[in-house]
XYZ file of C-alpha atoms in Angstrom:
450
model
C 0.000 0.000 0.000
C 1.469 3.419 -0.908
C 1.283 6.193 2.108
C 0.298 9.903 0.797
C 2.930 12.100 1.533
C 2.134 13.681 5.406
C -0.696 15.980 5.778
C 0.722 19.487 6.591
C 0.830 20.254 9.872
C -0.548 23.985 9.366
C -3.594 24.859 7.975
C -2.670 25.095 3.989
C -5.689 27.551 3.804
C -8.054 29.846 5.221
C -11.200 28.763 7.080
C -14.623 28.326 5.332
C -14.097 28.413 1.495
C -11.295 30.606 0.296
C -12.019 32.559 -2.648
C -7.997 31.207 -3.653
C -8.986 27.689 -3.468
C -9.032 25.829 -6.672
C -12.626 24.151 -6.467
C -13.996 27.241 -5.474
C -14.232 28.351 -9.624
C -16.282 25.329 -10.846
C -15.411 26.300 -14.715
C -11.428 26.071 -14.090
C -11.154 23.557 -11.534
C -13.150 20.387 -13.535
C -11.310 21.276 -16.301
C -8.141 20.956 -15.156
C -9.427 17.888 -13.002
C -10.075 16.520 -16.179
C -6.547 17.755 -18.178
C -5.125 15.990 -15.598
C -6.482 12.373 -15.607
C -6.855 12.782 -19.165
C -4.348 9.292 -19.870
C -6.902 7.885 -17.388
C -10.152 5.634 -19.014
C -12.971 6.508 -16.778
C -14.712 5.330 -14.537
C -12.596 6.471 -11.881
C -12.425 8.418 -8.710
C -9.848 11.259 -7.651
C -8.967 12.048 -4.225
C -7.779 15.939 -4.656
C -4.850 15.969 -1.807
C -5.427 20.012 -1.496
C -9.047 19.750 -0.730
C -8.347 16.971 1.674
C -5.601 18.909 3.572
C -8.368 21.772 3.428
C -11.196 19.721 5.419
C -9.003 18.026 7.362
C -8.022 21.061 8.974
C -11.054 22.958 9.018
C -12.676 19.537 11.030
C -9.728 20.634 13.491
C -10.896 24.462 13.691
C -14.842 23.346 14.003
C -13.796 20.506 16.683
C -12.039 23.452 18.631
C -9.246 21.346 20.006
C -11.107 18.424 20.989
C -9.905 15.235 19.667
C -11.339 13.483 16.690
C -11.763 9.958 15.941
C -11.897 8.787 12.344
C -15.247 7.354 11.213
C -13.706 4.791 8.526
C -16.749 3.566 7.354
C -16.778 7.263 5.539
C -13.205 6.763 4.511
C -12.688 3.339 3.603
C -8.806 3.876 2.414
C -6.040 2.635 4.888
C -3.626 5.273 2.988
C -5.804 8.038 3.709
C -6.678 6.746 7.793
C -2.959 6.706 8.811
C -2.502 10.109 7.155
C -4.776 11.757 8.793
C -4.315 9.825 12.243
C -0.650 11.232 12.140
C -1.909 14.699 11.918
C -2.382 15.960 15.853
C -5.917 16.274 16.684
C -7.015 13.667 15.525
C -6.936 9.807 17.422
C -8.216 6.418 17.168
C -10.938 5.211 14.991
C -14.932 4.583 15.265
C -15.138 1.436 12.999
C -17.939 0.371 11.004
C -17.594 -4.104 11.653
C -15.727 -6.061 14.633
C -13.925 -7.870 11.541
C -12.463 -4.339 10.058
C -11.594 -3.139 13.467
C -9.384 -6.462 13.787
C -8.012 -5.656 10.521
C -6.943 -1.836 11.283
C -5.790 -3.297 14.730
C -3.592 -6.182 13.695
C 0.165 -5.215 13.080
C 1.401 -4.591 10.019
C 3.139 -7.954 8.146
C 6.201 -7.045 6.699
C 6.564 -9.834 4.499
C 2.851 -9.329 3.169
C 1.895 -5.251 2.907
C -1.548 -6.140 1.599
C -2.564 -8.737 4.425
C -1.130 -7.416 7.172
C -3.058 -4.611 9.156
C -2.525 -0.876 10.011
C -1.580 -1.299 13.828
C -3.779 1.240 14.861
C -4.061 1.022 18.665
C -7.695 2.369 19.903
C -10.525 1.178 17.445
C -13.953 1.440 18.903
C -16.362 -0.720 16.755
C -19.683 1.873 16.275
C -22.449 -0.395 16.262
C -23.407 -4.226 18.183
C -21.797 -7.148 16.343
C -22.975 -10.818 15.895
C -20.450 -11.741 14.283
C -18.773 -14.944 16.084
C -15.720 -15.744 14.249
C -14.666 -12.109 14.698
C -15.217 -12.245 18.506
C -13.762 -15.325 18.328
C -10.522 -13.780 17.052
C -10.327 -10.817 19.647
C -11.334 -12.816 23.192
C -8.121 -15.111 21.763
C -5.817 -12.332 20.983
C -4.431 -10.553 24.164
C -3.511 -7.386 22.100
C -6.295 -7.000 20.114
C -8.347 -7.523 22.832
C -6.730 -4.467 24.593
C -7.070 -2.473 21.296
C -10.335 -2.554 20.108
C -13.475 -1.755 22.261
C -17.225 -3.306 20.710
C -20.421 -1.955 21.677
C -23.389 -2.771 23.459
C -26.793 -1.460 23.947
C -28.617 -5.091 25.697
C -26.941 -7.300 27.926
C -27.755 -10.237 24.696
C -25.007 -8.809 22.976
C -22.992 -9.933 26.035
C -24.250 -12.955 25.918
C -23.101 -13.677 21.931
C -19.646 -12.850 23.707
C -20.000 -15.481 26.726
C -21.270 -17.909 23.939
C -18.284 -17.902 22.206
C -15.912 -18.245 25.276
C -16.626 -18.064 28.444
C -15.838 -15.480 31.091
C -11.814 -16.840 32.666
C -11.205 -18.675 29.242
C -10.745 -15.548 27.153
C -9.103 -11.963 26.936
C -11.088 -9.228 29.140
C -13.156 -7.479 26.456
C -13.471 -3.984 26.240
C -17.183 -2.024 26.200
C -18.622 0.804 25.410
C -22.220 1.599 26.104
C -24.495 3.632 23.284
C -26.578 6.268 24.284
C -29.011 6.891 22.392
C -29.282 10.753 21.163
C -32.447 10.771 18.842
C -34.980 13.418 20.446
C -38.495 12.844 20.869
C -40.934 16.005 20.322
C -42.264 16.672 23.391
C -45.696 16.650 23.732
C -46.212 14.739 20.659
C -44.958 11.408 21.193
C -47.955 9.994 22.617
C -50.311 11.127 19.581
C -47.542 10.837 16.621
C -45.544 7.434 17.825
C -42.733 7.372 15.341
C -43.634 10.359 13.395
C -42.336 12.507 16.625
C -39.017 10.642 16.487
C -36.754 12.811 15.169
C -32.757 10.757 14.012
C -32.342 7.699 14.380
C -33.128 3.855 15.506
C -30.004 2.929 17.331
C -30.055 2.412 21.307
C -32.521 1.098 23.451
C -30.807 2.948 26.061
C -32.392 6.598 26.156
C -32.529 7.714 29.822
C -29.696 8.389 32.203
C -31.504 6.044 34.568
C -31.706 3.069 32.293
C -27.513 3.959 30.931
C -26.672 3.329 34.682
C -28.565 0.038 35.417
C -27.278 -1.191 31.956
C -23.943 -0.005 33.243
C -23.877 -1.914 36.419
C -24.669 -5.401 34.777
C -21.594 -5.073 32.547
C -19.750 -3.782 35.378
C -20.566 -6.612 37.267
C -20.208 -9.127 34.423
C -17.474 -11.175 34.474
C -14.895 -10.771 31.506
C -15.787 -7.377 30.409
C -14.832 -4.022 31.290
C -16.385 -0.636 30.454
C -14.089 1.944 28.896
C -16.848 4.431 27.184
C -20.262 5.492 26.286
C -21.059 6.894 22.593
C -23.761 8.902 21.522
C -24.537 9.749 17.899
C -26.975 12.749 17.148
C -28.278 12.061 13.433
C -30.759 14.470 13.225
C -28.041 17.139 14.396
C -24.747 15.910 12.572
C -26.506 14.483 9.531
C -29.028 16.506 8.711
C -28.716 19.452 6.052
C -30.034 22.677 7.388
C -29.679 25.319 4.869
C -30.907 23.676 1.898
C -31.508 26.134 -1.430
C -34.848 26.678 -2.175
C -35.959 24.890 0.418
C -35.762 27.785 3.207
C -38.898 27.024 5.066
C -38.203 23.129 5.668
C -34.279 24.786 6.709
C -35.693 26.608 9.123
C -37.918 23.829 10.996
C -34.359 21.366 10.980
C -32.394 24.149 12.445
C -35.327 24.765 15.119
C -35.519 21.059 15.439
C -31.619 20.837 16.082
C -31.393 23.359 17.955
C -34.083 21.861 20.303
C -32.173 18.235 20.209
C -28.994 20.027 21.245
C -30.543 21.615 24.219
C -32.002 18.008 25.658
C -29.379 16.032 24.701
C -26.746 18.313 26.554
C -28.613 18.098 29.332
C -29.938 14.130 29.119
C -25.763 13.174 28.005
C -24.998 14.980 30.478
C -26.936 13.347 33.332
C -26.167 9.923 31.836
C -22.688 9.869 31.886
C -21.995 11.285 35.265
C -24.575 8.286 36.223
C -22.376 6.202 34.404
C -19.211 7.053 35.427
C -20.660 6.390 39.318
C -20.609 2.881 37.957
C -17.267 2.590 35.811
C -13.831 4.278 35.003
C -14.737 5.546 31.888
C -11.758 6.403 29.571
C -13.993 8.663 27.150
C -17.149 9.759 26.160
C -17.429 10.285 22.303
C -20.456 11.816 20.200
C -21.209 13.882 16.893
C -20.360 13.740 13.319
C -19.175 16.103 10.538
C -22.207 17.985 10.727
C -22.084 18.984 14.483
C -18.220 19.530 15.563
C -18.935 22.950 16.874
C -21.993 21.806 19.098
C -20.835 18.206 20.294
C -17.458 19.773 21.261
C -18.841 21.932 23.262
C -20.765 19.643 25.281
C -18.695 19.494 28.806
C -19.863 15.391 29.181
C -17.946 14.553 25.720
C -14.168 13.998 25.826
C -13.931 12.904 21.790
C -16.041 13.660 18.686
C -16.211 11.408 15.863
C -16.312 12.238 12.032
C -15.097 11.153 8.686
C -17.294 12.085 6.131
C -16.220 15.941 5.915
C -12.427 14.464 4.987
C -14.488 13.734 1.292
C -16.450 16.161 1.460
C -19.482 14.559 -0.534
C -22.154 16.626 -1.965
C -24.704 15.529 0.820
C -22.769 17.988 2.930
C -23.060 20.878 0.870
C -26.082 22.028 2.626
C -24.878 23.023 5.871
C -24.976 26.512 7.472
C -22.246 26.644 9.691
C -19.597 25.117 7.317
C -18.498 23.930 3.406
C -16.735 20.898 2.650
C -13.847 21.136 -0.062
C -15.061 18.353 -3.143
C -11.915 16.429 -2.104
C -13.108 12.891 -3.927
C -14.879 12.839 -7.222
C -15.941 10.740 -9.559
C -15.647 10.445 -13.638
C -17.371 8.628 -16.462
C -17.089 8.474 -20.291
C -20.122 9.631 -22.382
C -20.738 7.329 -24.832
C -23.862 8.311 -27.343
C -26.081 11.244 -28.060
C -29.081 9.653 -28.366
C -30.995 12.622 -29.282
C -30.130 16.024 -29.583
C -29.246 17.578 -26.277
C -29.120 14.652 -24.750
C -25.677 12.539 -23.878
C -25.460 9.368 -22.225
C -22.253 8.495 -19.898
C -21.775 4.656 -19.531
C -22.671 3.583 -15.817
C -22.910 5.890 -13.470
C -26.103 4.506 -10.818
C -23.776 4.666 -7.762
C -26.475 5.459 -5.293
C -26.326 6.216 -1.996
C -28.054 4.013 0.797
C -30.699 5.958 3.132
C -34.415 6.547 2.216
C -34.750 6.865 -1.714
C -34.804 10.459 -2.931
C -33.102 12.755 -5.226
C -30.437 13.614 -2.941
C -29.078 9.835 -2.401
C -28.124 10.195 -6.380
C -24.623 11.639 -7.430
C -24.332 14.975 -8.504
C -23.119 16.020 -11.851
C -21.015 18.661 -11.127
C -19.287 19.078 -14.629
C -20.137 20.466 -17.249
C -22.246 23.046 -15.182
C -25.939 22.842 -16.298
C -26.806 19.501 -16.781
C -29.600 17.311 -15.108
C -30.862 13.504 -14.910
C -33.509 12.289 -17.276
C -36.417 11.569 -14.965
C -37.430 8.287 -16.113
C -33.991 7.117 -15.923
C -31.582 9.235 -13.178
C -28.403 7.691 -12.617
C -28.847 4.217 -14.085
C -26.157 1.075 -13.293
C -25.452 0.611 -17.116
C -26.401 4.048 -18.719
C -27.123 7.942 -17.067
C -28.258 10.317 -20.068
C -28.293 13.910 -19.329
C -29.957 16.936 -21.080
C -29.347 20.402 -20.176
C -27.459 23.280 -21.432
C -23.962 21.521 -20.058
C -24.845 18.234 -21.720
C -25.558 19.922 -25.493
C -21.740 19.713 -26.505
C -21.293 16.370 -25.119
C -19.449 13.673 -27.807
C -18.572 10.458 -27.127
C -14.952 10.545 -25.332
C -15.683 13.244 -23.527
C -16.300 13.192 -19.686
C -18.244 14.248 -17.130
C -17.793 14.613 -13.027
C -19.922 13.585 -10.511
C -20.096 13.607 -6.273
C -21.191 10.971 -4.858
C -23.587 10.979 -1.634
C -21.983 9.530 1.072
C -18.612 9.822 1.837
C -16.888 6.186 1.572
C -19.564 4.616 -0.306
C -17.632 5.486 -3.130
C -15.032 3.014 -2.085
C -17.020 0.156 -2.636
C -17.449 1.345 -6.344
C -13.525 1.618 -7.243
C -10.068 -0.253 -6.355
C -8.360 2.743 -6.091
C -8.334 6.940 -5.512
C -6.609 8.608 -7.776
C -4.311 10.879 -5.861
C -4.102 14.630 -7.621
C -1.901 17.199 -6.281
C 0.118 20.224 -6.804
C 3.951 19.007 -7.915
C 7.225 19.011 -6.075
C 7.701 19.505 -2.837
C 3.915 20.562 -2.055
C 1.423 18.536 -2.598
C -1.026 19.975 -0.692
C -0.536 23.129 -1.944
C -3.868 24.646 -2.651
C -2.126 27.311 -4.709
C -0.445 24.942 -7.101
C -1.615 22.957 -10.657
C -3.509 19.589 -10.532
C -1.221 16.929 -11.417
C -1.693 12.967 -10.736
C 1.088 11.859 -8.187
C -0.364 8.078 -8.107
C -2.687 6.451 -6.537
C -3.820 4.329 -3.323
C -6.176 1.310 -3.042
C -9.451 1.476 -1.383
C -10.710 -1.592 0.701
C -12.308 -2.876 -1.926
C -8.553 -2.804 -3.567
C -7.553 -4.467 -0.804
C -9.887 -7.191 -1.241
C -11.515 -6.608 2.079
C -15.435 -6.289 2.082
C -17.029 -5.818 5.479
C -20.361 -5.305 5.248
């Protein structure tokens, strides 16, 4: 596996979107995107070193000098996890599957760069696993054991663990407990059921009270010990709230987040001092890329977690408190004109998982004016567009699209493209696009986790 060169340790440009950036001028910066990877036969996705140098430090300035731990599921490249893990601020990572956090956490084999793992030392796995031959594997492994942490919401999930070896026969396994963080509209509950639910499905565990008593069985438990509680706000870190042309709906999911921030503070809060009267805890982690500036400021956290706004994929456009840089993107060949105005690139239905709208498709982002046909949208062997943009569209030409969601693109391609400035600064946001090589995604890897 080829490392990127190290990110640089000072912020390579200004905060928000600098008018000096590159992708900041749509009608240069595709262009030159495309100059670039011209030897290239698309499909294929870029991973624009400048941009990512950009968001990774402007995660730092939003997380306000709390610590954040990469969410790989939204990164999905080993090359791009230990380069951004060796930038200060950011530790550990929240994994996506017991079997990947084994993976990160395994040393590195010299003899076999592609088997061996990343040797990351604190991997908390995000979400309950059932997966037996991975427990297996870390209650029979003494470091990995004392590496990676696997949470729990139900004392069942401790029992998988106790099925697979009992409590004196195996490694001590590390918890953490999930909080849930979704907020229920007060008032509204009773009449609406899940239609006052606002985020997500996750924990059983909502109340401080019910944290604690689910704390003290695992405390008690033989064979495990808890290290940390997690609690992941959706609705505040995942949901868009300054959508254009769409300012009314904005304005309810800011008054909605707002609202969630105020009761979780105060509900996290509560639970994890009731928690920590039970257990040690070694850190409390919440948030995503959409809420660094609230979650960090939440005294009861001691970590924030986030990976998507590394990509910066066009699902977090829509945010009002910050802008992603486009740092991965995505090309295809057209390969007809079926009719005039019309040209059709080959492929090109990489949506994103979540409820099925418009905004899990991938956004054409070059040539400028250009939009789905509406029977079709992004199909899996053929995506015409019509528009202005697509009118001088021939086969052999190209266009660029974002994807969604930030390392679902990984399970599309083998590798990212790496594009950067030449010489000695590759991050430079200043400097021309120019491929410097490439690094394999999991999928390049051959590792598929979920």
């Amino acid at each position: 596996m080829s490392p990127l060169p190290p990110l640089p340790t000072g912020a390579p440009t200004t905060v928000g979107r600098p008018a000096s950036a590159p992708w900041a001028t749509p009608a240069s910066y595709w262009p030159a995107l495309t100059a670039a990877t011209s030897a290239l036969d698309p499909p294929y996705a870029t991973l624009d070193l400048r941009a990512l140098a950009h968001n990774a430090h402007d995660m730092l300035r939003r997380a306000d000098g709390m610590p954040i731990r990469v969410a790989s599921k939204s990164v999905r490249t080993r090359a791009v996890l230990d380069a951004v893990l060796a930038l200060d601020g950011y530790a550990g990572i929240l994994a996506y599957t017991l079997p990947e956090a084994l993976w990160l956490a395994s040393e590195p084999d010299p003899a076999d760069p592609a088997g061996g793992g990343s040797g990351v030392t604190d991997v908390v796995v995000g979400y309950p696993t059932a997966d037996r031959g991975a427990l297996r594997r870390l209650v029979s492994d003494r470091e990995l054991a004392s590496r990676v942490t696997i949470m729990v919401d139900d004392v069942a999930q401790l029992d998988l663990v106790d099925a697979v070896a009992r409590p004196g026969e195996r490694e001590e396994v590390r918890v953490c407990l999930e909080l849930d963080a979704s907020y229920d509209l007060p008032g509204l509950s009773a009449l609406a059921g899940a239609a006052a639910h606002v985020g997500v499905f996750r924990s059983p565990v909502h109340s401080p009270e019910r944290a604690q008593a689910l704390a003290r069985l695992v405390a008690e438990r033989p064979g495990f010990r808890l290290v940390g509680v997690m609690a992941y706000e959706a609705q505040i870190a995942g949901l868009a709230n300054a959508t254009p042309g769409r300012a009314a709906r904005s304005a309810v999911v800011r008054r909605l987040q707002a609202l969630s921030g105020s009761e979780l503070l105060a509900r996290r809060g509560a639970a994890v001092a009731a928690v920590r009267q039970v257990a040690d805890l070694e850190f409390v982690n919440g948030g995503g890329t959409g809420s660094l500036e609230t979650t960090s400021a939440d005294p009861a956290v001691t970590e924030v977690a986030a990976g998507s706004g590394l990509f910066g994929p066009h699902l977090f456009d829509n945010y009002a408190q910050f802008t992603p840089a486009p740092a991965v993107a995505f090309a295809l060949s057209v390969v007809r004109n079926p009719a005039p105005g019309v040209a059709t690139l080959l492929g090109g239905g990489w949506v994103a998982s979540g409820p099925p709208a418009a905004d899990r498709l991938p956004r054409v982002v070059w040539p400028e004016g250009t939009r789905y046909v509406g029977n079709e949208a992004a199909g899996e062997v053929q995506t015409p567009l019509r528009g202005p943009g697509a009118a001088d569209l021939r086969p052999g030409d190209r266009a660029w699209l974002r994807h969604t969601k930030a390392g679902e693109i990984a399970e599309h391609v083998d590798e990212l493209v790496v594009v950067g400035s030449p010489g000695d600064h590759p991050y430079d946001p200043e400097g021309p696009a120019t491929v410097l090589g490439s690094v394999p995604t999991y999928r390049g890897e051959r590792k598929v986790f979920l």
